[in-house]
Tab-separated table of C-alpha atoms in Angstrom:
chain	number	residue	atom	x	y	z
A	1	UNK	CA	-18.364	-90.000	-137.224
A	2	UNK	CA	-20.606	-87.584	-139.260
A	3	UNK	CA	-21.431	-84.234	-137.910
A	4	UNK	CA	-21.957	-80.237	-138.464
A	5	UNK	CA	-19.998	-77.735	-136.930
A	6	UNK	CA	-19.831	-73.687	-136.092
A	7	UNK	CA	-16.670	-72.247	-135.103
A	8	UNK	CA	-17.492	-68.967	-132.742
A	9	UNK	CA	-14.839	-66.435	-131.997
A	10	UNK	CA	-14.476	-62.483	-131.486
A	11	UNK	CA	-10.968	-62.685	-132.990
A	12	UNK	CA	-11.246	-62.997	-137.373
A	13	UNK	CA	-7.460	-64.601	-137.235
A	14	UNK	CA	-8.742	-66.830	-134.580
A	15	UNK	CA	-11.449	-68.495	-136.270
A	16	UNK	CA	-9.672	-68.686	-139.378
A	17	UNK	CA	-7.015	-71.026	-137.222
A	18	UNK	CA	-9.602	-73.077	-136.012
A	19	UNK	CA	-11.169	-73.721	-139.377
A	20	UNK	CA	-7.267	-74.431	-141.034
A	21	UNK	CA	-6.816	-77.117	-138.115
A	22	UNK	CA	-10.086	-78.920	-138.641
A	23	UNK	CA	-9.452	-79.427	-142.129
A	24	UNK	CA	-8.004	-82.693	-141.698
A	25	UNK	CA	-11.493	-83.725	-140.337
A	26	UNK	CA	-13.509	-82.687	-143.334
A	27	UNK	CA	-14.568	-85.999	-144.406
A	28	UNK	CA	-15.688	-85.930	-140.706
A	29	UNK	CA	-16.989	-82.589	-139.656
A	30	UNK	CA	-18.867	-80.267	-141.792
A	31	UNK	CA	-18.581	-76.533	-141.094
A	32	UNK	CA	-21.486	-75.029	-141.400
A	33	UNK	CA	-19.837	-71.127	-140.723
A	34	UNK	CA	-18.525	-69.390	-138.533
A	35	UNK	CA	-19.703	-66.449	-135.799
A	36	UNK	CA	-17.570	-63.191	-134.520
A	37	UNK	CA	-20.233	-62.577	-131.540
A	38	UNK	CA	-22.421	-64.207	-129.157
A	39	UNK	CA	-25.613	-62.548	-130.359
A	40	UNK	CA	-24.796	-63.922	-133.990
A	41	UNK	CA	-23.317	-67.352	-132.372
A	42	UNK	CA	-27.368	-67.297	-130.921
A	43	UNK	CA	-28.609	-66.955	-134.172
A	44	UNK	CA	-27.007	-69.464	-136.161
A	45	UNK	CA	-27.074	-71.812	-133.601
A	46	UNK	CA	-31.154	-71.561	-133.951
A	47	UNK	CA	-31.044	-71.795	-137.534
A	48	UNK	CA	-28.609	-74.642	-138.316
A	49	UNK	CA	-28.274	-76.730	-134.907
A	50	UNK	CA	-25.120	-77.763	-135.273
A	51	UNK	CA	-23.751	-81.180	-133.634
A	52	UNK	CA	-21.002	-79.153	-132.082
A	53	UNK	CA	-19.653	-75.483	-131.887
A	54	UNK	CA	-15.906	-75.026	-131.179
A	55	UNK	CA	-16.991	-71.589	-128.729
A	56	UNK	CA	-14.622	-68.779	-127.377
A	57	UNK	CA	-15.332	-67.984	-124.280
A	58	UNK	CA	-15.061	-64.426	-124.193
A	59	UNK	CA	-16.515	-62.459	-126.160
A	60	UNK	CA	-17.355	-58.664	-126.060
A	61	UNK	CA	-20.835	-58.693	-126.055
A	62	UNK	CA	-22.090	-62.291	-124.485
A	63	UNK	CA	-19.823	-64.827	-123.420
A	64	UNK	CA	-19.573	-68.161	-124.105
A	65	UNK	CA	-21.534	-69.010	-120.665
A	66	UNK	CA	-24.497	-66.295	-121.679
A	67	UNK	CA	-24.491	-68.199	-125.347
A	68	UNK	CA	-25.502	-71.681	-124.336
A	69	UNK	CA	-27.729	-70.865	-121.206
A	70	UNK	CA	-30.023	-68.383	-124.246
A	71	UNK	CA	-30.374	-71.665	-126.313
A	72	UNK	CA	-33.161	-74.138	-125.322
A	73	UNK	CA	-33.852	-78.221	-125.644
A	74	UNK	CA	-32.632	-79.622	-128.937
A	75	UNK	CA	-30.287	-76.330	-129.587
A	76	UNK	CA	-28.149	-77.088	-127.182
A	77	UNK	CA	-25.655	-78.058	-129.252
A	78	UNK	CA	-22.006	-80.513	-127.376
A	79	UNK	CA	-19.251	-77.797	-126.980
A	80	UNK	CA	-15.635	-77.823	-127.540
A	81	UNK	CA	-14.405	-74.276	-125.517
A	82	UNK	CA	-11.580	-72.428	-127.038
A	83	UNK	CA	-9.827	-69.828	-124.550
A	84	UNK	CA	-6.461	-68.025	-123.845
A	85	UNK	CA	-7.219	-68.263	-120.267
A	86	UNK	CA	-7.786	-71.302	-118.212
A	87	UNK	CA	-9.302	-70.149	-114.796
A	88	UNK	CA	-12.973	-70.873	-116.804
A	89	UNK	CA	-12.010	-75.029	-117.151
A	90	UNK	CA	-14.477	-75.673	-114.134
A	91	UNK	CA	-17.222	-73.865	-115.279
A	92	UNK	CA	-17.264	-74.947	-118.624
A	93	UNK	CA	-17.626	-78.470	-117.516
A	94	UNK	CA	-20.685	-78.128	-116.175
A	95	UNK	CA	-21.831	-77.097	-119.584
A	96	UNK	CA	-22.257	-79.926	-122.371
A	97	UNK	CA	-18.688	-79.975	-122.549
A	98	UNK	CA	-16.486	-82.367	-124.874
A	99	UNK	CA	-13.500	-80.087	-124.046
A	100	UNK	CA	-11.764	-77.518	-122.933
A	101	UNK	CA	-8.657	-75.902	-125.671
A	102	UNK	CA	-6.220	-73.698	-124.406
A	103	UNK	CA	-4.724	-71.200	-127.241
A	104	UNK	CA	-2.949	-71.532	-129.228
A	105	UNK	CA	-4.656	-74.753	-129.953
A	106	UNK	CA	-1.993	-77.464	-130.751
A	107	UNK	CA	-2.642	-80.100	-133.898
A	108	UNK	CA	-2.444	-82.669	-131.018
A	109	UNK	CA	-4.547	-81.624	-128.606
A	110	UNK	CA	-7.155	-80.912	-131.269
A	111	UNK	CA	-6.649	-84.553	-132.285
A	112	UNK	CA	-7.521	-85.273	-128.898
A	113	UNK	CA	-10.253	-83.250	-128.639
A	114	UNK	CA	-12.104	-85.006	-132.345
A	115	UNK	CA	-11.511	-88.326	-130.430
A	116	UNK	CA	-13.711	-87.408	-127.527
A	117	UNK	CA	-16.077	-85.751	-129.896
A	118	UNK	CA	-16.198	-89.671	-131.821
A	119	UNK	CA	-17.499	-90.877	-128.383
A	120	UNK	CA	-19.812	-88.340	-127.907
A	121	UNK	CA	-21.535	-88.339	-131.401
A	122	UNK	CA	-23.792	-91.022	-132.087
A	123	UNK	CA	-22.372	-93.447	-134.918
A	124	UNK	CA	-24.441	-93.730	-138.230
A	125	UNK	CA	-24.208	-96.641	-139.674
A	126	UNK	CA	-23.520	-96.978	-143.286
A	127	UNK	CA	-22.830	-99.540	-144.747
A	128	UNK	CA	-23.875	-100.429	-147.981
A	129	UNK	CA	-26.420	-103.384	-148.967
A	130	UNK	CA	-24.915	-105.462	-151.769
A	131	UNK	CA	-27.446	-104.606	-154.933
A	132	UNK	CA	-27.896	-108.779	-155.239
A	133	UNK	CA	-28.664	-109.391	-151.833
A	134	UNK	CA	-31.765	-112.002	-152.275
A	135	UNK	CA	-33.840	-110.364	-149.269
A	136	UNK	CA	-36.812	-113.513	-149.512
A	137	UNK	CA	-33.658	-116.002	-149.285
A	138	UNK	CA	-32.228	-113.903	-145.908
A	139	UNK	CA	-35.531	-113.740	-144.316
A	140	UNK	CA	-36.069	-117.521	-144.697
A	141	UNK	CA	-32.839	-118.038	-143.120
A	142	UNK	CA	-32.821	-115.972	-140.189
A	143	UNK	CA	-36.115	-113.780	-138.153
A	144	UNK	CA	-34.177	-111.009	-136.451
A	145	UNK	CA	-37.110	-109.548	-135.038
A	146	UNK	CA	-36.513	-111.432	-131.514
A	147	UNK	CA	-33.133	-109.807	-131.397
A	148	UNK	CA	-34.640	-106.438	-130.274
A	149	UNK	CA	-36.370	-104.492	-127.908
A	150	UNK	CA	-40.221	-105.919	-127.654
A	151	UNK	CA	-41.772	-103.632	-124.064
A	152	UNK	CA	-40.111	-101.174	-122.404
A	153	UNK	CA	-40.661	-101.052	-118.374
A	154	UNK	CA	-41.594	-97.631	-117.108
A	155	UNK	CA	-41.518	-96.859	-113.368
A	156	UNK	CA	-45.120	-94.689	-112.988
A	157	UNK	CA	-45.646	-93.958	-108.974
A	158	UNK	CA	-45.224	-97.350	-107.457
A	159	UNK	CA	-46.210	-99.058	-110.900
A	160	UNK	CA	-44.165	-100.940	-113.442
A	161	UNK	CA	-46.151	-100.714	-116.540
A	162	UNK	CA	-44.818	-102.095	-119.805
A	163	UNK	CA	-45.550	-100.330	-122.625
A	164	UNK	CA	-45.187	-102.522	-126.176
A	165	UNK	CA	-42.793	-101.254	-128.615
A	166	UNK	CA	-45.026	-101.068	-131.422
A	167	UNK	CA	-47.046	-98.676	-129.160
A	168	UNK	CA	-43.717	-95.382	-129.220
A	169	UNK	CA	-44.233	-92.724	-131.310
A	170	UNK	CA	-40.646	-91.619	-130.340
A	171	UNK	CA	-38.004	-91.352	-127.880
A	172	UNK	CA	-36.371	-87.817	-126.676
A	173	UNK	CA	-33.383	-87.303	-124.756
A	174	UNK	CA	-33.118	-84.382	-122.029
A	175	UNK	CA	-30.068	-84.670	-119.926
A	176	UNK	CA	-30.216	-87.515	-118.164
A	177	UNK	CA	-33.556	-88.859	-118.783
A	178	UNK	CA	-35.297	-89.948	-122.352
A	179	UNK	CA	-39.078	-89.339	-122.569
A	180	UNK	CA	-40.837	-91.795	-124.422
A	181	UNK	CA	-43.833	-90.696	-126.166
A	182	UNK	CA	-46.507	-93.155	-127.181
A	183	UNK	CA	-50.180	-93.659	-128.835
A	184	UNK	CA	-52.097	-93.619	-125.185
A	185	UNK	CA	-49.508	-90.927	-123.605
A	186	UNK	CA	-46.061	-90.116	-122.219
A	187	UNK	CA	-43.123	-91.945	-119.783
A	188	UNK	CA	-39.978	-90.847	-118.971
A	189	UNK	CA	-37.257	-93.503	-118.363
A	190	UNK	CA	-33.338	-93.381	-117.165
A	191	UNK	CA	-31.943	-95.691	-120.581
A	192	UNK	CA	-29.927	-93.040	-122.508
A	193	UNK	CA	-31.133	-92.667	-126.558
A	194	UNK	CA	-27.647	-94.651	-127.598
A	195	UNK	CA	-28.304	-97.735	-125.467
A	196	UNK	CA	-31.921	-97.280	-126.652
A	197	UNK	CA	-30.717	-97.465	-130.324
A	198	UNK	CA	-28.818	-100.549	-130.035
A	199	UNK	CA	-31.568	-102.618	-128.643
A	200	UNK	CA	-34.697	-101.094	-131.335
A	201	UNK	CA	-34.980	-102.621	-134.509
A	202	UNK	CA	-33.832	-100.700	-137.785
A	203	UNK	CA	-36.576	-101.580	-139.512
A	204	UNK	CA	-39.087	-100.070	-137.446
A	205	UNK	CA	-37.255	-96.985	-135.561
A	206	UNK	CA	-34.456	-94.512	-136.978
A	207	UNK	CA	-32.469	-91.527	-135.332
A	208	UNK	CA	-33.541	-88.062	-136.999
A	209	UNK	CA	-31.161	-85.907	-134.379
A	210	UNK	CA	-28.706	-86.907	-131.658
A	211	UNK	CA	-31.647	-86.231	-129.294
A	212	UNK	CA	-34.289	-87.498	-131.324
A	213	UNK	CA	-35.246	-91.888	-132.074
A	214	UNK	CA	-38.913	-91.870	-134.107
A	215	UNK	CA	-40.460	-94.859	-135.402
A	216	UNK	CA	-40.520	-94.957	-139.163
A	217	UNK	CA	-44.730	-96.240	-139.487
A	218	UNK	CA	-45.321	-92.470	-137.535
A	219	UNK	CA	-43.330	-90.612	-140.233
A	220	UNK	CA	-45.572	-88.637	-142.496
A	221	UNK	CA	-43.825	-85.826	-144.485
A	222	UNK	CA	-40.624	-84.390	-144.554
A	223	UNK	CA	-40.407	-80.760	-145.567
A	224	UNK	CA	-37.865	-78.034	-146.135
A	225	UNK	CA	-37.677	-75.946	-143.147
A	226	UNK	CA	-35.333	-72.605	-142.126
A	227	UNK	CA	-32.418	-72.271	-143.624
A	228	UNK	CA	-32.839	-75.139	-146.211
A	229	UNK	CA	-33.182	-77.712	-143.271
A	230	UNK	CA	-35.234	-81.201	-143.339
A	231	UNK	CA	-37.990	-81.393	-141.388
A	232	UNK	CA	-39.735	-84.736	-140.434
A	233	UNK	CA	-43.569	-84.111	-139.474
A	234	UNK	CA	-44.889	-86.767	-137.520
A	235	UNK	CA	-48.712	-88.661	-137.555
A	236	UNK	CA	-49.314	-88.582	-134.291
A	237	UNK	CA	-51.863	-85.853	-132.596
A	238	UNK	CA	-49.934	-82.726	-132.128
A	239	UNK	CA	-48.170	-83.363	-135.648
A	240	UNK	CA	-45.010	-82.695	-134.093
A	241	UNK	CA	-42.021	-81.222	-136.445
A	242	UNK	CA	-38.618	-82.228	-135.843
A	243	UNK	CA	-35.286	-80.993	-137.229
A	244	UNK	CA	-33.227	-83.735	-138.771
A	245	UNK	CA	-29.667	-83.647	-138.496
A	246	UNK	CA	-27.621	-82.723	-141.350
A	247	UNK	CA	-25.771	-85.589	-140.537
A	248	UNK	CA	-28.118	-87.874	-141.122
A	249	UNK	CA	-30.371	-86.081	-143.475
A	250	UNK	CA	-28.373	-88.470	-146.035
A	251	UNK	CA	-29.975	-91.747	-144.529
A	252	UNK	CA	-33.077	-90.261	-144.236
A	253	UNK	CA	-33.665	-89.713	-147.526
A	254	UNK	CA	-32.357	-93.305	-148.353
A	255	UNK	CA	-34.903	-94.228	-145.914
């Protein structure tokens, strides 16, 4: 698992805790910094989208609740709740909740917690290529490219229509639902992004954010953005800009 991280508490000792415990995980999750109020939590959350924030819940001047329902789409980042009190557990849960901590957090409920977050992160793979890999000698012994995904089928009114795979732009995920968007217009379909990912061929599509699949020919810059971010600008009509993961901003740029 690769991800980034803010830890968001009211209480200086508190957050200071939280990033001593996660050290163990630092080859794992990167913190990106840490908040000591929900309007700042807001902020940062905007400029760095962090995988995950490990959130109090409350705070003096929003709480944890009036945090996530401010942020919009892709900002929403998967939440790990941290609280002294645990009447809130319900709630929370209907929130994009990985867990919920009691406090004082314990080493191995923590430990728990990272394990859920592993499930709940989407796995980069990255292996390394050996440098003497003859790449004419592997394509002569095996053609992957009838391994993977070739149409999709997209329910439209009482339609099936297939749409061919060389046709997607991208793919983004919204709650339940991933909206694929192509050169002659836009489906939405019920496959989550991960099963998605598994079935699309590496050499023509690559993940850019948990929420985000594009296909690599529709790449056509990547920029700095806010806050020293990477920025992928699409060739498609509307020249749509989308935040890459710091995650994955390594494979990108390998890519």
């Amino acid at each position: 698992m690769q991800c980034t991280a803010l830890v968001i508490d009211d209480e200086p000792l508190a957050r200071k805790r939280m990033i001593s415990l996660l050290e163990p995980y630092s080859s794992e999750i990167e913190i990106l910094g840490e908040a000591g109020s929900g309007a700042q939590a807001v902020k940062m959350i905007h400029e760095m989208i962090p995988d995950v924030v490990f959130l109090d819940i409350q705070m003096p001047d929003m709480d944890a609740f009036e945090v996530l329902h401010s942020l919009q789409g892709d900002d929403v980042p998967l939440v790990i709740f941290t609280t002294a009190y645990d009447n809130f557990a319900l709630k929370a849960f209907e929130e994009n909740t990985v867990d919920y901590l009691l406090k004082p957090v314990a080493p191995e409920r923590l430990a728990a917690s990272i394990e859920k977050l592993r499930k709940a992160i989407p796995q980069v793979d990255d292996t390394t290529i050996p440098s003497d890999l003859n790449w004419e000698k592997l394509r002569n012994l095996v053609d992957m490219s009838g391994l993977y995904l070739q149409r999709l089928q997209v329910k439209v009114g009482d339609r099936i229509v297939f749409v061919n795979i060389d046709e997607v732009i991208r793919f983004h995920s919204e709650e339940k639902y991933t909206t694929v968007y192509t050169v002659n217009g836009q489906y939405v379909i019920d496959t989550p992004l991960v099963e998605l990912e598994k079935k699309l061929d590496p050499k023509h599509f690559t993940r850019v954010h948990r929420s985000h699949i594009v296909a690599i020919d529709y790449i056509a810059e990547c920029r700095k953005g806010d806050a020293g971010r990477m920025v992928m600008v699409l060739r498609d009509k509307a020249a749509t800009q989308l935040v890459v993961s710091r995650s994955l901003v390594k494979k990108i740029r390998t890519l």
